[in-house]
mmCIF file of C-alpha atoms (C1' of nucleotides) and ligand atoms in Angstrom:
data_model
loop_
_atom_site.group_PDB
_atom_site.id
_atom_site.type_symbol
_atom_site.label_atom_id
_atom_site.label_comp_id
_atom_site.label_asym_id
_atom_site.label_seq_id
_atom_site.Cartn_x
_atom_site.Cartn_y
_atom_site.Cartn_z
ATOM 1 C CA UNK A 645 -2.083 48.606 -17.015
ATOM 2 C CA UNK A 646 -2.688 45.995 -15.047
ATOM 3 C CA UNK A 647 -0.407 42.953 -16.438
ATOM 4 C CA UNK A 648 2.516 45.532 -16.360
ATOM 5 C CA UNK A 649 1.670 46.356 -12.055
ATOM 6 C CA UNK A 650 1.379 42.903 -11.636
ATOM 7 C CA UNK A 651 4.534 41.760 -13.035
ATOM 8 C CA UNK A 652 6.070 44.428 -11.365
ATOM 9 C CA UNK A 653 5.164 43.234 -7.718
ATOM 10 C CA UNK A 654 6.195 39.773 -9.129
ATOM 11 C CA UNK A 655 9.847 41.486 -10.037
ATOM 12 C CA UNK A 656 10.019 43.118 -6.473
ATOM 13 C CA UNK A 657 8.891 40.210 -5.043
ATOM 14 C CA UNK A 658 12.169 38.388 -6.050
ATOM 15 C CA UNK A 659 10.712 36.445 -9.243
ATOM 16 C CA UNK A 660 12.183 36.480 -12.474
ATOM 17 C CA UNK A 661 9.964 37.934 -15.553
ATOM 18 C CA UNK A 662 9.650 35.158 -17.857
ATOM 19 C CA UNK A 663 7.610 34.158 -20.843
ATOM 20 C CA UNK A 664 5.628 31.861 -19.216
ATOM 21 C CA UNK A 665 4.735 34.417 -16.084
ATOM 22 C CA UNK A 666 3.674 36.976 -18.671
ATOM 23 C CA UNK A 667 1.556 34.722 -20.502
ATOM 24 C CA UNK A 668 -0.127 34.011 -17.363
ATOM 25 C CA UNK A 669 -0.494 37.236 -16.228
ATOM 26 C CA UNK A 670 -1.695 38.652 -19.505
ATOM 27 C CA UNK A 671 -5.043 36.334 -19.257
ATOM 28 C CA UNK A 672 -5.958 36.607 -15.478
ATOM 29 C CA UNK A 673 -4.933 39.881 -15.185
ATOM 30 C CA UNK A 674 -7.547 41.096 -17.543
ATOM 31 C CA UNK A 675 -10.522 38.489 -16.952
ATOM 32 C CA UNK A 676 -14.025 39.159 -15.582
ATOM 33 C CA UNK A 677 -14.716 36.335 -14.794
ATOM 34 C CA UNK A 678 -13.173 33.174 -12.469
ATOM 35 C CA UNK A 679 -10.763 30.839 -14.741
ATOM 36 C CA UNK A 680 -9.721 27.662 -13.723
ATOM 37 C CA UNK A 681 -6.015 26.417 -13.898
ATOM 38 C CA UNK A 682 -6.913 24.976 -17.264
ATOM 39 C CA UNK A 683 -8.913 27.510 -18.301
ATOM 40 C CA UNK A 684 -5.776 30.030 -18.067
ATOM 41 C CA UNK A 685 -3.902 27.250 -19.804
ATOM 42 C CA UNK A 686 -5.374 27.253 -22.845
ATOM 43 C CA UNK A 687 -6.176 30.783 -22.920
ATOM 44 C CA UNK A 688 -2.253 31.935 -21.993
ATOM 45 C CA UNK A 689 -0.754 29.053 -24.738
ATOM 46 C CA UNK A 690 -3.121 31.396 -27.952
ATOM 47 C CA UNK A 691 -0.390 33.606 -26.725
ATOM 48 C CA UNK A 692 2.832 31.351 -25.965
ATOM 49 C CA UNK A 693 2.417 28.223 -26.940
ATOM 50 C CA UNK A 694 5.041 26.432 -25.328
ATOM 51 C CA UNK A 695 3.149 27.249 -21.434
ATOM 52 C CA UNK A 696 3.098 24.491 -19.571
ATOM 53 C CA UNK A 697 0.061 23.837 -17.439
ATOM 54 C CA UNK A 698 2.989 23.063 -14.391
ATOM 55 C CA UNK A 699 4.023 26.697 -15.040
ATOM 56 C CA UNK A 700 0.499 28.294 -14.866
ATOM 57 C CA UNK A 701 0.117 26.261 -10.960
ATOM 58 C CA UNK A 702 3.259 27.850 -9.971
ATOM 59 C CA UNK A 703 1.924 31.730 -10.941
ATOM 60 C CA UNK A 704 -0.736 31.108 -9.567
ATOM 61 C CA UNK A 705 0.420 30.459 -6.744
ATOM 62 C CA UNK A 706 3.048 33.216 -6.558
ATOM 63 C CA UNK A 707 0.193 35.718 -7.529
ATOM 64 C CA UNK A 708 -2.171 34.467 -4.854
ATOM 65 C CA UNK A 709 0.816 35.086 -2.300
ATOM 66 C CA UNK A 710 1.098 38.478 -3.280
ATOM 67 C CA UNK A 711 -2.492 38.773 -2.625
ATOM 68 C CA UNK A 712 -3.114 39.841 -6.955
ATOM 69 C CA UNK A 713 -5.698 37.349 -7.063
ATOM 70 C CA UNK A 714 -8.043 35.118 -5.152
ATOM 71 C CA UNK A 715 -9.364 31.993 -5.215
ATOM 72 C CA UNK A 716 -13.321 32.042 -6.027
ATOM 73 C CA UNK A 717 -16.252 29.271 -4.541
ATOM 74 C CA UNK A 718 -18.927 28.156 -6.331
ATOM 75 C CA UNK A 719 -20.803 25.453 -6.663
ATOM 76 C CA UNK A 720 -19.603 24.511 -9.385
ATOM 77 C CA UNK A 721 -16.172 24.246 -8.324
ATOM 78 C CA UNK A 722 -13.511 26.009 -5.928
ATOM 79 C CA UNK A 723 -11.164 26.174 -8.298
ATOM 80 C CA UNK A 724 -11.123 29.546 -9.997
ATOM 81 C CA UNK A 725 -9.246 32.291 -9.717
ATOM 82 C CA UNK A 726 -9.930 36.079 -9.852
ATOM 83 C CA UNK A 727 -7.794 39.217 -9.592
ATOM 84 C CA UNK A 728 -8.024 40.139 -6.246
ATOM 85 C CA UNK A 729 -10.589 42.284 -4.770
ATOM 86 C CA UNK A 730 -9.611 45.982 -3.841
ATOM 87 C CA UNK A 731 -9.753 46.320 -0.181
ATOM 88 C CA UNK A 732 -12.953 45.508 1.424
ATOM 89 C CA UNK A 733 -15.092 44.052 -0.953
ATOM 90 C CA UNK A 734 -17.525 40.925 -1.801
ATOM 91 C CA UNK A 735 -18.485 39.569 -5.141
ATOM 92 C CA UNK A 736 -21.092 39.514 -7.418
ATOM 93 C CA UNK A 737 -21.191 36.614 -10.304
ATOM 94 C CA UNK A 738 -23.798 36.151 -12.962
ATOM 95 C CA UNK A 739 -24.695 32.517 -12.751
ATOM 96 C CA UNK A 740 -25.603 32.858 -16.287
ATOM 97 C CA UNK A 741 -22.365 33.827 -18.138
ATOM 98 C CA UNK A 742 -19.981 33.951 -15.064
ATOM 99 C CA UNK A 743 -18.825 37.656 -15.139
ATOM 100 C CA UNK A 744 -18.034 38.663 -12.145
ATOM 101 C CA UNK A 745 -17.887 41.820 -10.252
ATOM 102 C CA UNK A 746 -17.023 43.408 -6.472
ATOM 103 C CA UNK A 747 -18.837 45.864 -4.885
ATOM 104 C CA UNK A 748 -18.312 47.629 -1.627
ATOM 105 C CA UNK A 749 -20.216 49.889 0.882
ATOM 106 C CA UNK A 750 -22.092 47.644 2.374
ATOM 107 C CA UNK A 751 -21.528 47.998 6.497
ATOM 108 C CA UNK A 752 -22.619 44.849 8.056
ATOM 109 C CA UNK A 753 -20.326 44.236 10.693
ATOM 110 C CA UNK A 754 -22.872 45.592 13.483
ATOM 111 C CA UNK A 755 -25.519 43.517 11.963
ATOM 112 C CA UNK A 756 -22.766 40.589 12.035
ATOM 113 C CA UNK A 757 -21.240 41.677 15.581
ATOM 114 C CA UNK A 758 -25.313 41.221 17.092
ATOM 115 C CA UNK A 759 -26.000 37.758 15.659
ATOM 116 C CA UNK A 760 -22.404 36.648 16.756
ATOM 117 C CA UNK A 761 -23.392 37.604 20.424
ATOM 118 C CA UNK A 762 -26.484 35.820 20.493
ATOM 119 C CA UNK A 763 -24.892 32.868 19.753
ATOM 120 C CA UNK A 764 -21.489 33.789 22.018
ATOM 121 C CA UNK A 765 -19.226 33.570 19.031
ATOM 122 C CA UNK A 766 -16.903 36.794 18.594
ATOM 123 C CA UNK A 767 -17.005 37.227 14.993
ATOM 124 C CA UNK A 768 -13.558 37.947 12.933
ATOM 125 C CA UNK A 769 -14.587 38.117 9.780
ATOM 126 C CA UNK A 770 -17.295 37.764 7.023
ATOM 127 C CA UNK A 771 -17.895 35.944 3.764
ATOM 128 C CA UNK A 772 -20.418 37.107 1.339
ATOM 129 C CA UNK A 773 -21.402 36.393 -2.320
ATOM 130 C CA UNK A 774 -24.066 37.615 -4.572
ATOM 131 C CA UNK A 775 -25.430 35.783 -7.465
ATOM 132 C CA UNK A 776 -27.834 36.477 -9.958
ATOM 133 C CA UNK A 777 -28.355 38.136 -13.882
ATOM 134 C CA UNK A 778 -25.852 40.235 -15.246
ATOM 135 C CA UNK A 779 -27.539 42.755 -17.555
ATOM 136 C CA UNK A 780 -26.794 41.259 -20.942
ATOM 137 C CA UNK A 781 -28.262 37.827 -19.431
ATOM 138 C CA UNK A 782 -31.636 38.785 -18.243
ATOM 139 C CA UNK A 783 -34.352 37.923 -20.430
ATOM 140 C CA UNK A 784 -35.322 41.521 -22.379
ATOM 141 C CA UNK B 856 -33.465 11.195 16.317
ATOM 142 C CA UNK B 857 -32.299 12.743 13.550
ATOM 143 C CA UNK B 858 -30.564 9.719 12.434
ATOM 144 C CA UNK B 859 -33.778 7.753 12.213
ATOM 145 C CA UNK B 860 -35.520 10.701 10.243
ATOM 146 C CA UNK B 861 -32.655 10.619 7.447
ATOM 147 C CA UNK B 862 -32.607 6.811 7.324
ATOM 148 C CA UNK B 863 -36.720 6.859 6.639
ATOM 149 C CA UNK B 864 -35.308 9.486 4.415
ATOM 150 C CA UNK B 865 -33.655 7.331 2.372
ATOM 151 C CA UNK B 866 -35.689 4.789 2.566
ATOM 152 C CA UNK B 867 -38.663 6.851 1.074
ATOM 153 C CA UNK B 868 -35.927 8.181 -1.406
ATOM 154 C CA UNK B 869 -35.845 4.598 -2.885
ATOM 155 C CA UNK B 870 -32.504 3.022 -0.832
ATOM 156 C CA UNK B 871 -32.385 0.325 1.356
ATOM 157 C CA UNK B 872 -31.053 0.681 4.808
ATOM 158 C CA UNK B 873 -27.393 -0.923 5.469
ATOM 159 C CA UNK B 874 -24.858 -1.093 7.992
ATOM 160 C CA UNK B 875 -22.516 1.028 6.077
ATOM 161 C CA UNK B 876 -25.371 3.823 5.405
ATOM 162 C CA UNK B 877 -26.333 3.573 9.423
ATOM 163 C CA UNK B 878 -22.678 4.285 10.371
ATOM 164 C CA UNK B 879 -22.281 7.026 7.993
ATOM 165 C CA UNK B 880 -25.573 8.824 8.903
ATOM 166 C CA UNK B 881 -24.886 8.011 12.589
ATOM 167 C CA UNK B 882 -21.874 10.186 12.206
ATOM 168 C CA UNK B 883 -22.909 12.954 10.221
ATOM 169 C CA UNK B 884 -26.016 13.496 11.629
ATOM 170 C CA UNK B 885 -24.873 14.238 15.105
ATOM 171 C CA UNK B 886 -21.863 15.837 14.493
ATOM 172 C CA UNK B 887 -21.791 19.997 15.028
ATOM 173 C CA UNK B 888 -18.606 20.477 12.682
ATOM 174 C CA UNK B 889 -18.045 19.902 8.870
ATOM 175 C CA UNK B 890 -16.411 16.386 8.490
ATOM 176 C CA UNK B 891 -14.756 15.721 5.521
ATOM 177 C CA UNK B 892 -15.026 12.068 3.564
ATOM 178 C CA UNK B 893 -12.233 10.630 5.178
ATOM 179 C CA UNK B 894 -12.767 12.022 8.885
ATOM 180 C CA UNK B 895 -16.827 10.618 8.431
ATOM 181 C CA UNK B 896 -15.233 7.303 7.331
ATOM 182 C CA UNK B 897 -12.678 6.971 10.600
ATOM 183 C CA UNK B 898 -15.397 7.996 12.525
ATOM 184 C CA UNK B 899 -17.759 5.730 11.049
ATOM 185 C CA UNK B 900 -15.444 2.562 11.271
ATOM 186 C CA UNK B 901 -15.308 2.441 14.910
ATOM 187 C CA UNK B 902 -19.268 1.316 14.625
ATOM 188 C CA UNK B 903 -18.986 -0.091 11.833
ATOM 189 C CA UNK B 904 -15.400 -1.745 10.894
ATOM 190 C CA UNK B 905 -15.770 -2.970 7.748
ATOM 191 C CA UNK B 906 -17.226 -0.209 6.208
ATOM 192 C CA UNK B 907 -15.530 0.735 3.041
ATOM 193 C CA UNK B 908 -14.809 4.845 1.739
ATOM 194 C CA UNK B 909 -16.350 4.422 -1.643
ATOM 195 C CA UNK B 910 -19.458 3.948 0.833
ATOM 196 C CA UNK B 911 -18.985 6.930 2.317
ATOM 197 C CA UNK B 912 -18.815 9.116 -0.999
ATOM 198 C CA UNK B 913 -21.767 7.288 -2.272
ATOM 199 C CA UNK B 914 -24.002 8.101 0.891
ATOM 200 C CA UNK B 915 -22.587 11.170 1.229
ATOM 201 C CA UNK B 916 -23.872 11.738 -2.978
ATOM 202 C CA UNK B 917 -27.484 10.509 -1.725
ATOM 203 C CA UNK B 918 -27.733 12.709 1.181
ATOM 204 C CA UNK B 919 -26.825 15.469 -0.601
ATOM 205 C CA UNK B 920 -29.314 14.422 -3.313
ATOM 206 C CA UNK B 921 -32.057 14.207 -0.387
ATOM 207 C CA UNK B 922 -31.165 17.887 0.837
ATOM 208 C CA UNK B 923 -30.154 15.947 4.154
ATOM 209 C CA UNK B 924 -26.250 17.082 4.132
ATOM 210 C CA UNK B 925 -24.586 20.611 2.554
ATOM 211 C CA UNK B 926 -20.856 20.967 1.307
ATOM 212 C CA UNK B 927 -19.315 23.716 3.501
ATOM 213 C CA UNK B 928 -16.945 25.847 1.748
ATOM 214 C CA UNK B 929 -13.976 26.943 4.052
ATOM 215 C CA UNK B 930 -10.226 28.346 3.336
ATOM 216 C CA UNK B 931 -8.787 24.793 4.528
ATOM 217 C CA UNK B 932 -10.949 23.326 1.318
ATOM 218 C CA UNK B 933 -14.467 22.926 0.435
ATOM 219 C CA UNK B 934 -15.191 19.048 0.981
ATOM 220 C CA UNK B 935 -16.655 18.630 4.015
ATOM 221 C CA UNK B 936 -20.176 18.362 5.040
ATOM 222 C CA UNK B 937 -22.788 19.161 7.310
ATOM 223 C CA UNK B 938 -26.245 18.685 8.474
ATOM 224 C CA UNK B 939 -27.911 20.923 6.262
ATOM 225 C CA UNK B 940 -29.375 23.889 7.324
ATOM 226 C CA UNK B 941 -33.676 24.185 8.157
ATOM 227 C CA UNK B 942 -34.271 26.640 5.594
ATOM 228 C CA UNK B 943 -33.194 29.815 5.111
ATOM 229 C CA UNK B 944 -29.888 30.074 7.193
ATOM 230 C CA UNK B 945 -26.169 31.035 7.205
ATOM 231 C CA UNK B 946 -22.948 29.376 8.866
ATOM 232 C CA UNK B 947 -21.062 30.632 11.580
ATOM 233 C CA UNK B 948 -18.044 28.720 11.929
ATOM 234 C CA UNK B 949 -15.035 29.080 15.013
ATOM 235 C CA UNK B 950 -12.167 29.410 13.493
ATOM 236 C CA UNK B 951 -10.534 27.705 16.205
ATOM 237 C CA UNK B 952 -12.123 24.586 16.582
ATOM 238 C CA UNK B 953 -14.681 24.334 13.852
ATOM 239 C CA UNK B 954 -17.798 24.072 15.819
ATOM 240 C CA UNK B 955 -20.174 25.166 13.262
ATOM 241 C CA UNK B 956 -23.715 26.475 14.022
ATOM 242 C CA UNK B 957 -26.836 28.268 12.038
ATOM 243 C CA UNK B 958 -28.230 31.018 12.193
ATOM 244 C CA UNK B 959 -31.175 32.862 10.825
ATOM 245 C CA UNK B 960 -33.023 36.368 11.155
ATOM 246 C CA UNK B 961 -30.838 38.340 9.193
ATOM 247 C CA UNK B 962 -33.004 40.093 6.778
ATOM 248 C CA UNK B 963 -30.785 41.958 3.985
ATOM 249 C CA UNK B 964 -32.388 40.824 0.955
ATOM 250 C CA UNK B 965 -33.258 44.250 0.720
ATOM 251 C CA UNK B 966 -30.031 45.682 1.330
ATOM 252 C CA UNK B 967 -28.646 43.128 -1.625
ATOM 253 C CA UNK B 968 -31.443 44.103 -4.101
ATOM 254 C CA UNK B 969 -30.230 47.815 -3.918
ATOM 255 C CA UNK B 970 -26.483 46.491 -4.617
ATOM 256 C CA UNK B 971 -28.002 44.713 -7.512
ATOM 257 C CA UNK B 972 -29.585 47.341 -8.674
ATOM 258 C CA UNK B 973 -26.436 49.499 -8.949
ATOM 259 C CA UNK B 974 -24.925 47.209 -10.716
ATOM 260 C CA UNK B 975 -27.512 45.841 -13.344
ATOM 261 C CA UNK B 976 -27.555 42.734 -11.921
ATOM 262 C CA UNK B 977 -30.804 41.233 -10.722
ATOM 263 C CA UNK B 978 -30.052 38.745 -7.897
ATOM 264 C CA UNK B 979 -31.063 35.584 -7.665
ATOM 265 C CA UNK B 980 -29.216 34.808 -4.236
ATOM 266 C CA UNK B 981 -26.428 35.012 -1.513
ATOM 267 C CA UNK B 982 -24.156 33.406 0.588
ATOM 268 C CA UNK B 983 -22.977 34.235 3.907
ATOM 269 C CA UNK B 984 -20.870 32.565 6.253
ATOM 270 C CA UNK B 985 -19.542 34.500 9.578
ATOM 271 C CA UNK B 986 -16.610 33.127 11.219
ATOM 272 C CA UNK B 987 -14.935 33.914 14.714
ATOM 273 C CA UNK B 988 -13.977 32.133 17.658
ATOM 274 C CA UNK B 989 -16.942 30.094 19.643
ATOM 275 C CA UNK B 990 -17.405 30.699 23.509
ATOM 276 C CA UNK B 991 -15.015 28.063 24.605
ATOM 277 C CA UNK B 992 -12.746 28.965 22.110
ATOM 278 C CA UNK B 993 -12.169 32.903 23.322
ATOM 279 C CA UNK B 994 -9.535 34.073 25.555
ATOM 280 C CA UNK B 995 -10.965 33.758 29.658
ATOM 281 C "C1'" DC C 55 -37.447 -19.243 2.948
ATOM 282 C "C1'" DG C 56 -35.969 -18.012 -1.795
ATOM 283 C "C1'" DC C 57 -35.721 -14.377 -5.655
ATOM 284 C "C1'" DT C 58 -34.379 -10.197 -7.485
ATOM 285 C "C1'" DT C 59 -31.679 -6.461 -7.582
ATOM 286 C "C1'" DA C 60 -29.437 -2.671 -4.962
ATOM 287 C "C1'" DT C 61 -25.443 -2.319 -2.437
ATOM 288 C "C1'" DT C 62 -21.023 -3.529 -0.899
ATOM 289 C "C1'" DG C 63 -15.714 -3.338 -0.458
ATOM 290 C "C1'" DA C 64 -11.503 -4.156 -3.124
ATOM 291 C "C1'" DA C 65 -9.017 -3.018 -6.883
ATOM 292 C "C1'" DA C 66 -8.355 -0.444 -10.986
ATOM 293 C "C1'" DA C 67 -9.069 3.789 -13.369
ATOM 294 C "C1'" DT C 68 -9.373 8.638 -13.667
ATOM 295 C "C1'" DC C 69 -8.553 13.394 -12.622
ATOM 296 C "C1'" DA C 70 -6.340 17.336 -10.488
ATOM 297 C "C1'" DT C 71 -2.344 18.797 -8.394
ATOM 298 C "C1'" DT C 72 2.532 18.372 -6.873
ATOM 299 C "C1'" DT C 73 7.209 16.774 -7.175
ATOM 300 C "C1'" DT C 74 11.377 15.515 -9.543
ATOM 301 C "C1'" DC C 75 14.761 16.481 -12.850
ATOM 302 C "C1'" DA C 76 17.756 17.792 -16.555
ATOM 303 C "C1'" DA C 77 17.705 21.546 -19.848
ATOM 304 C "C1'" DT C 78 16.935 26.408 -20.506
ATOM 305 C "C1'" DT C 79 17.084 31.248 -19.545
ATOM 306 C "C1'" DA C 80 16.740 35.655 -16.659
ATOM 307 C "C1'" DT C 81 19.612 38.410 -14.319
ATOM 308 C "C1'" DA C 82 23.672 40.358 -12.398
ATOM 309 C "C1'" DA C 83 28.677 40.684 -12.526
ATOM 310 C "C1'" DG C 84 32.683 41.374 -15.220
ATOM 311 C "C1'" DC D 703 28.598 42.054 -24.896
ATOM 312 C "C1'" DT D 704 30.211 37.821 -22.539
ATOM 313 C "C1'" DT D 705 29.967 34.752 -18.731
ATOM 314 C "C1'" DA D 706 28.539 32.732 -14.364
ATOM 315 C "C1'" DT D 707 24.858 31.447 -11.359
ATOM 316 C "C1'" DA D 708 20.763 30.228 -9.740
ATOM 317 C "C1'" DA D 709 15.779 30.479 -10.759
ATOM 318 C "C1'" DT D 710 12.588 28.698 -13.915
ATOM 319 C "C1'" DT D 711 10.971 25.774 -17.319
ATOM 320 C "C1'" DG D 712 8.177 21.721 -19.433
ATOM 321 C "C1'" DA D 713 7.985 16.675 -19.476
ATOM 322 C "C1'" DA D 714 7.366 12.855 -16.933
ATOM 323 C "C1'" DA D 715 6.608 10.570 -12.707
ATOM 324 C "C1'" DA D 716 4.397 10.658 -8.274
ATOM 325 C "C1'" DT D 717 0.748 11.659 -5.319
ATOM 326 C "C1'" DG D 718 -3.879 12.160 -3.448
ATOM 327 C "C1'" DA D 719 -8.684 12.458 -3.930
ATOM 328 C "C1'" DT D 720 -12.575 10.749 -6.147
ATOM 329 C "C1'" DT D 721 -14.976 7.605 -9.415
ATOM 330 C "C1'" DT D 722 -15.710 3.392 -11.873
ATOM 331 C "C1'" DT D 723 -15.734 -1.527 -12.425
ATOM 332 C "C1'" DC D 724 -16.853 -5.897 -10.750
ATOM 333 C "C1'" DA D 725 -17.932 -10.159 -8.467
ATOM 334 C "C1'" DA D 726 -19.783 -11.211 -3.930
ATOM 335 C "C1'" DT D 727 -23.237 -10.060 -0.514
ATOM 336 C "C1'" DA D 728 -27.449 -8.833 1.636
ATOM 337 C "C1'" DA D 729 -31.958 -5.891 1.782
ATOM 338 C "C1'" DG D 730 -36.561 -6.123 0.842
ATOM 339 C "C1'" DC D 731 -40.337 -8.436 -1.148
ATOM 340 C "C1'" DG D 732 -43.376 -12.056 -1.945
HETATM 341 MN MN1 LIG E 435 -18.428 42.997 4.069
HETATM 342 MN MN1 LIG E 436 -29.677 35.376 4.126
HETATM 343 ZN ZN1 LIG E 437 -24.284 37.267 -17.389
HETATM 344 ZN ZN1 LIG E 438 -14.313 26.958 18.979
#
DNA sequence: CGCTTATTGAAAATCATTTTCAATTATAAG
DNA sequence: CTTATAATTGAAAATGATTTTCAATAAGCG
């Protein structure tokens, strides 16, 4: 599972397991799709009420320094937070119901190293996003 | 001038033309890297001294309205803006300095509809943004 | 020039995030 | 199973960015 990896790297990454931490790492450990700070909040306290939203900054934080999740843009916000992609990947969101979703195997970087020389940049690295309709959201 | 095209802009948008909207489009239309609120207000201020920084959010809101200016979303933070881009283009940004600078001809629309499709997701759009190190930024 | 109303900058309010702090608790040692 | 220690907690205060309020000003129009 998941929660249990995750609170393992936060164990041998010197942090204590608390309540708190597993709360946290119970919700965005097994969401879809980008939660805010807030959004984990209320989520997390269904499970352990006594969270507070101070505590769900701070794992953040730890998690995103352990590279287990990863900050999301939109333009709706910047705010959000995903479990961390799997290597080399970009995401997918549904700008319907949110869910999101990485894929991989695309192989741009000649593509990306060509336009970079025209212009005389060197290019170090990429940033990519899909939007559109999950399944379940487009119309019939 | 680019300046005087965003100020008829805004004047055809409805707004009248002040000293505090001159400075700010002064700034932000000439400048090649993202500026956020507070670097397009020191800027602005040397024209313009008593310019205020509620001004600045509040033409920055009408040029964004107008299409004139884009939010660029970076790891540093996502509040800064830029001319916005003619059309259909993506960001290249140094890394180094933060020269930023468009460009277009990349056709993968195609490319993204077959990710899509693997995925059940029809898609409605992308983002890309290339960064690197400009030519005066790179190593002799 | 004068009228009307959008716009202004200052100050206050709001909102998200961070810091401070005393109380609690996870963990390791005994 | 204690006990000792230091990390962690939540509440409250502080901070920083952005927005709102407001009376004074000035743009645009006749
Ligand atoms: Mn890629
Ligand atoms: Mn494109
Ligand atoms: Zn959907
Ligand atoms: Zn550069």
């Amino acid at each position: 599972m998941t929660a249990d990896s995750w609170l393992n790297q936060l164990q041998q990454g010197g942090y204590r397991l608390t309540e708190a931490r597993r709360a946290v790492v119970d919700v965005v450990s097994a969401c879809d799709h980008a939660l805010t700070p807030v959004e984990v909040y209320d989520a997390a306290r269904q499970v352990y009420p006594a969270l507070g939203l101070v505590s769900v900054y701070r794992t953040l934080e730890k998690l995103d320094e352990l590279g287990l999740v990863q900050r999301v843009h939109q333009e709706g916000g910047c705010n959000a937070y995903l479990p961390h992609a799997d290597g080399h990947q970009h995401l997918i969101i549904c700008e319907q119901c949110g869910r999101a979703l990485y894929f991989s195997g695309d192989d741009l970087s000649g593509l990306f190293q060509k336009v970079g020389e025209q212009h005389h940049f060197s290019i170090t690295g990429h940033w990519l996003q899909l939007s559109g309709l999950c399944a379940e959201c487009q119309p019939e």
